[in-house]
mmCIF file of C-alpha atoms in Angstrom:
data_model
loop_
_atom_site.group_PDB
_atom_site.id
_atom_site.type_symbol
_atom_site.label_atom_id
_atom_site.label_comp_id
_atom_site.label_asym_id
_atom_site.label_seq_id
_atom_site.Cartn_x
_atom_site.Cartn_y
_atom_site.Cartn_z
ATOM 1 C CA UNK A 1 106.444 -38.469 52.461
ATOM 2 C CA UNK A 2 106.712 -41.711 50.519
ATOM 3 C CA UNK A 3 110.499 -41.842 50.726
ATOM 4 C CA UNK A 4 111.062 -38.206 49.835
ATOM 5 C CA UNK A 5 111.584 -36.750 53.306
ATOM 6 C CA UNK A 6 114.220 -36.920 56.029
ATOM 7 C CA UNK A 7 117.115 -37.240 53.607
ATOM 8 C CA UNK A 8 120.384 -35.840 54.881
ATOM 9 C CA UNK A 9 122.980 -34.262 52.605
ATOM 10 C CA UNK A 10 126.141 -32.304 53.379
ATOM 11 C CA UNK A 11 125.599 -28.624 54.107
ATOM 12 C CA UNK A 12 126.891 -25.915 51.818
ATOM 13 C CA UNK A 13 124.727 -26.516 48.770
ATOM 14 C CA UNK A 14 122.633 -23.659 47.467
ATOM 15 C CA UNK A 15 120.049 -23.707 44.692
ATOM 16 C CA UNK A 16 118.791 -20.798 42.639
ATOM 17 C CA UNK A 17 115.391 -20.707 40.906
ATOM 18 C CA UNK A 18 115.143 -18.184 38.073
ATOM 19 C CA UNK A 19 112.081 -15.930 37.944
ATOM 20 C CA UNK A 20 110.949 -14.273 34.708
ATOM 21 C CA UNK A 21 107.781 -12.284 34.086
ATOM 22 C CA UNK A 22 105.385 -15.129 33.318
ATOM 23 C CA UNK A 23 107.138 -17.875 35.292
ATOM 24 C CA UNK A 24 104.455 -19.968 36.996
ATOM 25 C CA UNK A 25 106.293 -23.040 38.259
ATOM 26 C CA UNK A 26 108.974 -21.167 40.190
ATOM 27 C CA UNK A 27 107.319 -21.623 43.584
ATOM 28 C CA UNK A 28 106.632 -25.313 42.910
ATOM 29 C CA UNK A 29 110.295 -25.863 42.075
ATOM 30 C CA UNK A 30 111.397 -23.805 45.081
ATOM 31 C CA UNK A 31 109.131 -25.911 47.315
ATOM 32 C CA UNK A 32 110.718 -29.181 46.206
ATOM 33 C CA UNK A 33 114.182 -27.945 47.118
ATOM 34 C CA UNK A 34 113.210 -26.290 50.402
ATOM 35 C CA UNK A 35 110.524 -28.604 51.772
ATOM 36 C CA UNK A 36 111.525 -31.995 50.349
ATOM 37 C CA UNK A 37 115.272 -31.826 49.691
ATOM 38 C CA UNK A 38 115.719 -29.536 52.738
ATOM 39 C CA UNK A 39 118.366 -27.455 50.984
ATOM 40 C CA UNK A 40 119.003 -23.694 50.878
ATOM 41 C CA UNK A 41 117.300 -22.123 47.861
ATOM 42 C CA UNK A 42 116.719 -18.594 46.627
ATOM 43 C CA UNK A 43 114.772 -16.909 43.863
ATOM 44 C CA UNK A 44 116.897 -15.158 41.214
ATOM 45 C CA UNK A 45 115.210 -12.249 39.416
ATOM 46 C CA UNK A 46 115.658 -12.018 35.646
ATOM 47 C CA UNK A 47 117.049 -8.453 35.739
ATOM 48 C CA UNK A 48 119.947 -9.356 38.029
ATOM 49 C CA UNK A 49 123.250 -10.834 36.903
ATOM 50 C CA UNK A 50 124.037 -11.969 40.462
ATOM 51 C CA UNK A 51 123.629 -15.737 40.938
ATOM 52 C CA UNK A 52 124.234 -15.210 44.661
ATOM 53 C CA UNK A 53 126.766 -17.992 45.019
ATOM 54 C CA UNK A 54 124.348 -20.729 43.954
ATOM 55 C CA UNK A 55 125.750 -24.175 43.191
ATOM 56 C CA UNK A 56 122.904 -25.216 40.868
ATOM 57 C CA UNK A 57 120.468 -23.216 38.769
ATOM 58 C CA UNK A 58 116.885 -24.294 38.069
ATOM 59 C CA UNK A 59 115.047 -22.701 35.143
ATOM 60 C CA UNK A 60 111.355 -23.382 35.842
ATOM 61 C CA UNK A 61 108.296 -23.741 33.643
ATOM 62 C CA UNK A 62 105.849 -21.038 32.706
ATOM 63 C CA UNK A 63 105.576 -18.455 29.957
ATOM 64 C CA UNK A 64 108.673 -16.262 30.212
ATOM 65 C CA UNK A 65 107.832 -12.797 28.871
ATOM 66 C CA UNK A 66 104.470 -14.177 27.794
ATOM 67 C CA UNK A 67 106.114 -16.422 25.172
ATOM 68 C CA UNK A 68 106.023 -13.447 22.794
ATOM 69 C CA UNK A 69 108.024 -13.697 19.563
ATOM 70 C CA UNK A 70 108.969 -17.331 20.217
ATOM 71 C CA UNK A 71 109.033 -19.361 23.419
ATOM 72 C CA UNK A 72 112.219 -18.625 25.332
ATOM 73 C CA UNK A 73 113.497 -16.161 22.732
ATOM 74 C CA UNK A 74 113.228 -13.023 24.861
ATOM 75 C CA UNK A 75 114.477 -14.752 28.020
ATOM 76 C CA UNK A 76 117.682 -15.516 26.146
ATOM 77 C CA UNK A 77 118.594 -11.813 26.456
ATOM 78 C CA UNK A 78 117.788 -11.452 30.166
ATOM 79 C CA UNK A 79 120.741 -10.319 32.313
ATOM 80 C CA UNK A 80 120.435 -13.401 34.524
ATOM 81 C CA UNK A 81 120.841 -15.709 31.519
ATOM 82 C CA UNK A 82 124.162 -14.124 30.634
ATOM 83 C CA UNK A 83 125.376 -15.197 34.085
ATOM 84 C CA UNK A 84 123.805 -18.636 33.696
ATOM 85 C CA UNK A 85 125.687 -19.147 30.428
ATOM 86 C CA UNK A 86 128.987 -18.295 32.109
ATOM 87 C CA UNK A 87 128.039 -20.521 35.054
ATOM 88 C CA UNK A 88 127.279 -23.456 32.739
ATOM 89 C CA UNK A 89 130.503 -22.921 30.775
ATOM 90 C CA UNK A 90 132.435 -23.316 34.025
ATOM 91 C CA UNK A 91 130.730 -26.652 34.713
ATOM 92 C CA UNK A 92 127.855 -25.433 36.889
ATOM 93 C CA UNK A 93 124.730 -27.589 37.090
ATOM 94 C CA UNK A 94 121.663 -26.230 35.270
ATOM 95 C CA UNK A 95 118.232 -27.863 34.989
ATOM 96 C CA UNK A 96 115.620 -26.426 32.623
ATOM 97 C CA UNK A 97 112.033 -27.656 32.929
ATOM 98 C CA UNK A 98 109.439 -27.133 30.154
ATOM 99 C CA UNK A 99 109.712 -23.398 29.415
ATOM 100 C CA UNK A 100 113.141 -23.678 31.024
ATOM 101 C CA UNK A 101 114.120 -26.285 28.407
ATOM 102 C CA UNK A 102 112.942 -23.913 25.676
ATOM 103 C CA UNK A 103 115.010 -21.099 27.192
ATOM 104 C CA UNK A 104 118.147 -23.263 27.367
ATOM 105 C CA UNK A 105 117.785 -24.146 23.680
ATOM 106 C CA UNK A 106 117.202 -20.511 22.689
ATOM 107 C CA UNK A 107 120.265 -19.533 24.729
ATOM 108 C CA UNK A 108 122.477 -22.040 22.947
ATOM 109 C CA UNK A 109 123.144 -24.072 26.087
ATOM 110 C CA UNK A 110 121.427 -27.047 24.462
ATOM 111 C CA UNK A 111 121.062 -27.904 20.761
ATOM 112 C CA UNK A 112 117.826 -27.908 18.822
ATOM 113 C CA UNK A 113 114.511 -26.167 19.332
ATOM 114 C CA UNK A 114 111.045 -26.804 20.736
ATOM 115 C CA UNK A 115 108.306 -26.337 18.146
ATOM 116 C CA UNK A 116 104.502 -26.417 18.268
ATOM 117 C CA UNK A 117 103.088 -29.784 19.256
ATOM 118 C CA UNK A 118 102.007 -32.060 16.440
ATOM 119 C CA UNK A 119 98.283 -31.413 16.216
ATOM 120 C CA UNK A 120 98.785 -27.788 17.357
ATOM 121 C CA UNK A 121 97.044 -28.315 20.696
ATOM 122 C CA UNK A 122 98.103 -27.634 24.263
ATOM 123 C CA UNK A 123 98.673 -30.955 26.041
ATOM 124 C CA UNK A 124 98.402 -31.471 29.794
ATOM 125 C CA UNK A 125 98.496 -35.077 30.973
ATOM 126 C CA UNK A 126 100.565 -37.800 32.596
ATOM 127 C CA UNK A 127 103.168 -39.404 30.339
ATOM 128 C CA UNK A 128 105.660 -42.215 30.712
ATOM 129 C CA UNK A 129 109.394 -41.674 30.238
ATOM 130 C CA UNK A 130 112.148 -44.223 29.779
ATOM 131 C CA UNK A 131 115.483 -43.441 31.426
ATOM 132 C CA UNK A 132 118.058 -43.593 28.625
ATOM 133 C CA UNK A 133 121.160 -42.902 30.695
ATOM 134 C CA UNK A 134 122.088 -42.864 34.359
ATOM 135 C CA UNK A 135 125.431 -41.238 33.582
ATOM 136 C CA UNK A 136 124.282 -37.717 34.357
ATOM 137 C CA UNK A 137 123.903 -35.490 37.384
ATOM 138 C CA UNK A 138 120.147 -35.604 36.900
ATOM 139 C CA UNK A 139 119.505 -39.345 36.489
ATOM 140 C CA UNK A 140 122.145 -41.027 38.665
ATOM 141 C CA UNK A 141 119.480 -42.112 41.206
ATOM 142 C CA UNK A 142 117.639 -44.025 38.467
ATOM 143 C CA UNK A 143 118.238 -47.312 36.705
ATOM 144 C CA UNK A 144 118.913 -47.746 33.003
ATOM 145 C CA UNK A 145 115.579 -48.319 31.294
ATOM 146 C CA UNK A 146 113.553 -47.311 34.357
ATOM 147 C CA UNK A 147 110.145 -45.929 33.404
ATOM 148 C CA UNK A 148 108.872 -42.822 35.168
ATOM 149 C CA UNK A 149 105.413 -41.296 35.209
ATOM 150 C CA UNK A 150 105.572 -37.497 35.149
ATOM 151 C CA UNK A 151 103.065 -34.937 33.831
ATOM 152 C CA UNK A 152 103.530 -32.598 30.886
ATOM 153 C CA UNK A 153 101.820 -29.270 30.214
ATOM 154 C CA UNK A 154 102.914 -27.490 27.052
ATOM 155 C CA UNK A 155 102.058 -26.190 23.602
ATOM 156 C CA UNK A 156 105.617 -26.126 22.230
ATOM 157 C CA UNK A 157 107.176 -29.412 23.304
ATOM 158 C CA UNK A 158 107.953 -30.867 19.901
ATOM 159 C CA UNK A 159 111.742 -31.272 20.042
ATOM 160 C CA UNK A 160 113.617 -30.897 16.768
ATOM 161 C CA UNK A 161 117.250 -30.692 15.693
ATOM 162 C CA UNK A 162 119.135 -31.297 12.471
ATOM 163 C CA UNK A 163 120.450 -34.734 11.511
ATOM 164 C CA UNK A 164 124.029 -33.999 12.579
ATOM 165 C CA UNK A 165 122.921 -32.805 16.023
ATOM 166 C CA UNK A 166 120.673 -35.841 16.495
ATOM 167 C CA UNK A 167 123.518 -38.163 15.545
ATOM 168 C CA UNK A 168 125.787 -36.419 18.060
ATOM 169 C CA UNK A 169 123.159 -36.669 20.813
ATOM 170 C CA UNK A 170 122.692 -40.381 20.144
ATOM 171 C CA UNK A 171 126.395 -41.247 19.794
ATOM 172 C CA UNK A 172 127.387 -39.475 22.982
ATOM 173 C CA UNK A 173 124.542 -40.730 25.151
ATOM 174 C CA UNK A 174 123.049 -37.268 25.549
ATOM 175 C CA UNK A 175 119.405 -38.257 25.172
ATOM 176 C CA UNK A 176 118.426 -38.509 28.838
ATOM 177 C CA UNK A 177 114.703 -39.324 28.648
ATOM 178 C CA UNK A 178 112.376 -40.585 25.912
ATOM 179 C CA UNK A 179 108.596 -40.752 25.817
ATOM 180 C CA UNK A 180 107.600 -44.385 26.133
ATOM 181 C CA UNK A 181 104.760 -46.775 26.834
ATOM 182 C CA UNK A 182 104.247 -47.848 30.482
ATOM 183 C CA UNK A 183 106.399 -50.908 29.814
ATOM 184 C CA UNK A 184 109.216 -48.891 28.270
ATOM 185 C CA UNK A 185 108.536 -49.336 24.564
ATOM 186 C CA UNK A 186 109.519 -46.362 22.393
ATOM 187 C CA UNK A 187 106.556 -45.998 20.056
ATOM 188 C CA UNK A 188 104.840 -43.305 18.030
ATOM 189 C CA UNK A 189 101.715 -43.799 20.132
ATOM 190 C CA UNK A 190 103.695 -42.925 23.273
ATOM 191 C CA UNK A 191 104.941 -39.650 21.770
ATOM 192 C CA UNK A 192 102.563 -36.898 22.932
ATOM 193 C CA UNK A 193 103.892 -33.997 20.874
ATOM 194 C CA UNK A 194 105.747 -35.327 17.828
ATOM 195 C CA UNK A 195 109.235 -34.921 19.290
ATOM 196 C CA UNK A 196 112.042 -36.208 17.113
ATOM 197 C CA UNK A 197 113.180 -39.670 18.247
ATOM 198 C CA UNK A 198 110.629 -39.474 21.136
ATOM 199 C CA UNK A 199 113.041 -37.134 22.927
ATOM 200 C CA UNK A 200 111.743 -35.765 26.244
ATOM 201 C CA UNK A 201 115.054 -34.580 27.693
ATOM 202 C CA UNK A 202 118.664 -34.038 26.650
ATOM 203 C CA UNK A 203 121.900 -32.921 28.279
ATOM 204 C CA UNK A 204 124.868 -30.831 27.215
ATOM 205 C CA UNK A 205 128.143 -32.270 25.964
ATOM 206 C CA UNK A 206 129.595 -31.847 29.447
ATOM 207 C CA UNK A 207 126.550 -33.434 31.075
ATOM 208 C CA UNK A 208 126.078 -30.498 33.458
ATOM 209 C CA UNK A 209 123.110 -28.904 31.675
ATOM 210 C CA UNK A 210 119.831 -30.735 31.111
ATOM 211 C CA UNK A 211 116.517 -29.723 29.598
ATOM 212 C CA UNK A 212 113.316 -31.733 29.914
ATOM 213 C CA UNK A 213 109.725 -31.007 28.904
ATOM 214 C CA UNK A 214 107.921 -33.042 31.640
ATOM 215 C CA UNK A 215 107.468 -31.395 35.046
ATOM 216 C CA UNK A 216 109.262 -33.365 37.813
ATOM 217 C CA UNK A 217 108.246 -30.736 40.395
ATOM 218 C CA UNK A 218 104.616 -31.718 39.763
ATOM 219 C CA UNK A 219 105.360 -35.327 40.687
ATOM 220 C CA UNK A 220 107.595 -35.006 43.732
ATOM 221 C CA UNK A 221 105.179 -35.552 46.636
ATOM 222 C CA UNK A 222 102.579 -38.239 47.434
ATOM 223 C CA UNK A 223 99.943 -35.512 47.707
ATOM 224 C CA UNK A 224 100.427 -34.901 43.984
ATOM 225 C CA UNK A 225 99.704 -38.535 43.171
ATOM 226 C CA UNK A 226 103.212 -39.564 42.154
ATOM 227 C CA UNK A 227 106.786 -39.185 43.397
ATOM 228 C CA UNK A 228 108.692 -40.244 40.277
ATOM 229 C CA UNK A 229 109.719 -36.642 39.604
ATOM 230 C CA UNK A 230 111.512 -36.490 42.936
ATOM 231 C CA UNK A 231 114.129 -38.881 41.560
ATOM 232 C CA UNK A 232 115.368 -36.160 39.203
ATOM 233 C CA UNK A 233 115.909 -33.765 42.112
ATOM 234 C CA UNK A 234 117.337 -36.544 44.273
ATOM 235 C CA UNK A 235 119.893 -37.238 41.535
ATOM 236 C CA UNK A 236 120.804 -33.559 41.327
ATOM 237 C CA UNK A 237 121.222 -33.096 45.062
ATOM 238 C CA UNK A 238 123.220 -36.306 45.307
ATOM 239 C CA UNK A 239 125.513 -35.206 42.483
ATOM 240 C CA UNK A 240 126.121 -31.886 44.200
ATOM 241 C CA UNK A 241 126.932 -33.653 47.453
ATOM 242 C CA UNK A 242 129.788 -35.549 45.785
ATOM 243 C CA UNK A 243 131.336 -32.524 44.081
#
């Protein structure tokens, strides 16, 4: 499996993948945890407040509630998200991918918002990302400045926040990933959606919540053409193993 299989971690970890009406990457995310990380994982339905004793929560991509009103806005009120907010406040690990990132921002777990892409077109392609920090539960298996190739697929991936929030993100090393050229240059040409400061992923002040627009679950097996996305999950599982 190109270095992604036969990894052994302590038992006792349990992952939960949220499922909303319109989620379409839930099974892909579930598969990475079950088939590649070889860890217990369960689906968590949006109408339930029970996180079933999970140690990490994954908020997958898709179109929660059809993206009506505003992407992620309705999911913010789902019973399961009320539990996720309490879980995150207690230090629990939460990863939001694409629509999951939008939901985390709408829920106030991460600052800022995801707006329509510059150019107002849906974008689905491979992009390059520069690792901005390894001091997080989601990037500790990477190296500072390491460039990853991971696909995106979104209409609203244009990250925006006010000047004070951006300054806080930059000062406290909370920008986790930036869109870059293949050699790691942060340029306007490498920015696929107009995101402020080329931001592709950020983390919470406590470092236990991360949102990212690219889809690591779509780049976690050799059969998918790339395994760079696996490093995000490898970091997460490794962080859980040391808790």
